Amino acid sequence: MKLARFHQGDAPRIGLVDEATGRVFDTDPAFDDMVALIQGGASALAGIMPKGEGFPLDAVTLEAPIPRPARNVFCVGKNYHEHAHEFAKSGFEAGAVAGAEIDTHPAVFTKPASCVVGPYADVDLHAGVTDSVDYEVELTLVIGKKGRDIRRENALEHVWGYTIVNDVTARDRQRRHKQWFLGKALDTFCPMGPWIATSDEVDPENLTIRSWVNDEPRQNANTKDLIFDIPSLIETLSAGMTLVPGDLIATGTPAGVGIGMKPPRFLKKGDVVRMSITGLGSLSNRFV
Ligand code: MG
């Protein structure tokens, strides 16, 4: 199933997406909160039916599927080989050491829930705060089953579904402040969506992951190239820390971001960043 949060100027609610016909349907029973549906587990999902005639996807407003996560979005840095190398060479990685571009343990940081915006929302360039805004397309896990100290062989049982996040980054702040949080946390810096595909819909480690800036191709990779795979990320994050339904884990971005270019190419006013992952739809955000 593909589940979106949508409205038409009326109350936002959860809808079932039929990507083939480009329609979204109300559900019976109705849910207005994705996390409530996730907490209902497999039985809640099995009981959901489309209701009514539905609406064309382009006639509704899609919001982020989880517009205000209960906790920060967990993110993994440097999780594709070529991206780890382009970042180390860019001069924007504080403390980069030649020959140590690939981490032995995943680098984990977070983005605050307050920076989440919808799949087609405007993103603020924050002129005066940063002059080096960059994009990062990322496969993002949605946790469905609570757990701590989850072993890798059981990890995928805890994944409810998958969505796309643009891990928008202010590179100057990421470099200057060493800890990445300030560069990652600005308002609107986490476009998400356009829906969540439940875990039975996709093979998460064989998905084409792509991005474009103003229709110019920038990133094009496959999630099979993750350095730390999904089970190992869940094992690492849940070690001593309980993961709960609705938690989000962005798994890292492949090569092709703005800092990877010579000279770096940062986003400017009016640029439109589009991203897609197989089966998960696409994001398209104008930077203003
Ligand atoms: Mg990232």
XYZ file of C-alpha atoms in Angstrom, residues 74-242:
169
model
C 17.602 10.170 12.545
C 20.041 10.544 9.653
C 23.099 8.652 8.487
C 26.022 10.522 6.957
C 28.518 9.252 4.387
C 26.734 6.001 3.600
C 27.690 5.646 -0.095
C 31.357 5.229 -1.091
C 31.484 7.813 -3.899
C 29.658 10.392 -1.787
C 32.024 9.837 1.154
C 34.935 10.572 -1.197
C 33.333 13.658 -2.791
C 32.520 15.046 0.684
C 36.042 14.468 2.027
C 37.579 16.162 -1.038
C 35.159 19.109 -1.005
C 36.752 20.951 1.903
C 33.367 21.039 3.661
C 33.946 18.062 5.959
C 35.384 19.302 9.238
C 38.329 17.149 10.267
C 38.444 15.140 7.025
C 41.453 12.822 6.981
C 42.852 11.505 3.672
C 42.614 7.734 3.565
C 39.869 7.646 6.211
C 36.933 8.649 4.036
C 34.941 5.494 4.785
C 33.757 5.248 8.377
C 34.107 2.045 10.385
C 30.851 2.857 12.220
C 27.923 4.834 10.762
C 27.910 8.582 11.411
C 24.504 9.425 12.884
C 23.013 12.880 13.388
C 19.479 14.244 13.527
C 17.242 16.866 12.001
C 14.615 18.428 14.276
C 10.985 17.564 13.576
C 10.339 21.281 13.037
C 12.157 21.301 9.695
C 9.815 18.792 7.995
C 7.784 20.164 5.061
C 5.684 18.606 2.336
C 6.835 16.959 -0.892
C 6.087 20.036 -3.030
C 6.587 22.793 -0.431
C 8.941 25.734 -0.858
C 12.291 25.466 0.911
C 13.801 28.600 2.448
C 17.362 29.417 1.356
C 17.845 31.411 4.585
C 19.876 34.191 2.941
C 21.942 35.889 5.647
C 22.234 32.638 7.614
C 23.926 30.527 4.940
C 25.203 30.934 1.391
C 25.745 27.252 0.616
C 22.496 25.298 0.578
C 22.752 21.808 -0.896
C 20.405 18.862 -1.564
C 20.666 15.154 -0.606
C 18.157 12.526 -1.765
C 17.738 9.746 0.798
C 15.799 6.518 1.206
C 14.070 6.894 4.568
C 12.804 4.098 6.828
C 9.594 4.410 8.802
C 9.697 2.329 11.975
C 6.538 0.340 12.705
C 7.383 -1.897 15.645
C 8.861 -0.718 18.914
C 12.164 -2.276 19.852
C 15.512 -1.931 21.597
C 18.713 -3.887 20.990
C 17.275 -5.151 17.698
C 19.488 -7.739 16.017
C 20.174 -7.370 12.328
C 18.407 -10.651 11.469
C 15.181 -9.255 12.948
C 15.644 -5.653 11.832
C 13.363 -5.587 8.801
C 10.408 -6.739 10.965
C 10.595 -3.296 12.575
C 10.240 -1.384 9.298
C 6.672 -0.339 8.444
C 7.516 1.406 5.211
C 9.714 3.686 3.155
C 9.604 7.274 1.973
C 11.918 9.943 0.520
C 13.624 12.766 2.403
C 15.693 15.624 1.023
C 18.361 16.111 3.704
C 18.845 19.783 2.826
C 22.129 21.053 4.218
C 23.785 24.432 4.823
C 27.355 23.373 3.990
C 29.070 26.385 5.596
C 27.368 25.676 8.917
C 28.045 21.956 8.626
C 31.753 22.696 8.247
C 32.116 25.576 10.719
C 30.298 24.046 13.656
C 31.839 20.569 13.271
C 28.773 18.866 14.740
C 26.428 18.722 11.750
C 23.181 19.621 13.527
C 23.163 23.384 12.837
C 23.757 22.860 9.137
C 20.928 20.354 8.902
C 18.284 21.873 11.170
C 17.029 25.038 9.482
C 13.273 25.481 9.055
C 11.972 23.757 5.874
C 15.195 21.726 5.471
C 13.424 18.356 5.450
C 11.020 17.901 2.508
C 9.376 14.471 2.906
C 7.020 12.229 0.977
C 5.108 12.125 -1.254
C 3.804 9.003 0.486
C 4.943 6.004 2.508
C 5.109 2.693 0.632
C 4.576 -0.149 3.093
C 7.450 -2.574 3.488
C 5.848 -5.267 1.303
C 5.865 -2.892 -1.702
C 9.586 -2.520 -2.389
C 12.922 -4.275 -2.027
C 14.668 -1.476 -0.104
C 18.162 -2.513 -1.107
C 17.570 -2.486 -4.844
C 16.004 0.880 -5.601
C 17.124 3.481 -8.114
C 17.682 6.761 -6.271
C 17.946 9.960 -8.323
C 17.869 13.737 -8.147
C 17.753 16.646 -10.566
C 18.248 20.409 -10.233
C 16.124 22.312 -12.760
C 15.831 19.032 -14.722
C 19.640 18.589 -14.881
C 20.499 15.093 -13.596
C 22.663 15.211 -10.457
C 22.435 11.995 -8.421
C 21.801 8.530 -9.880
C 22.594 5.454 -7.811
C 21.089 2.319 -6.317
C 20.375 1.632 -2.659
C 22.267 -1.653 -2.998
C 25.396 0.501 -2.712
C 24.746 1.532 0.901
C 27.926 1.115 2.973
C 25.961 0.292 6.147
C 22.894 -1.701 5.125
C 19.433 -1.253 6.585
C 19.681 -4.085 9.158
C 22.995 -2.759 10.447
C 21.601 0.789 10.732
C 18.655 -0.459 12.790
C 20.938 -2.613 14.930
C 23.221 0.371 15.575
C 20.479 2.909 16.292
C 18.460 0.629 18.546
C 21.425 -0.419 20.683
C 20.381 0.865 24.082
C 17.823 3.270 22.551
C 14.228 2.219 21.980
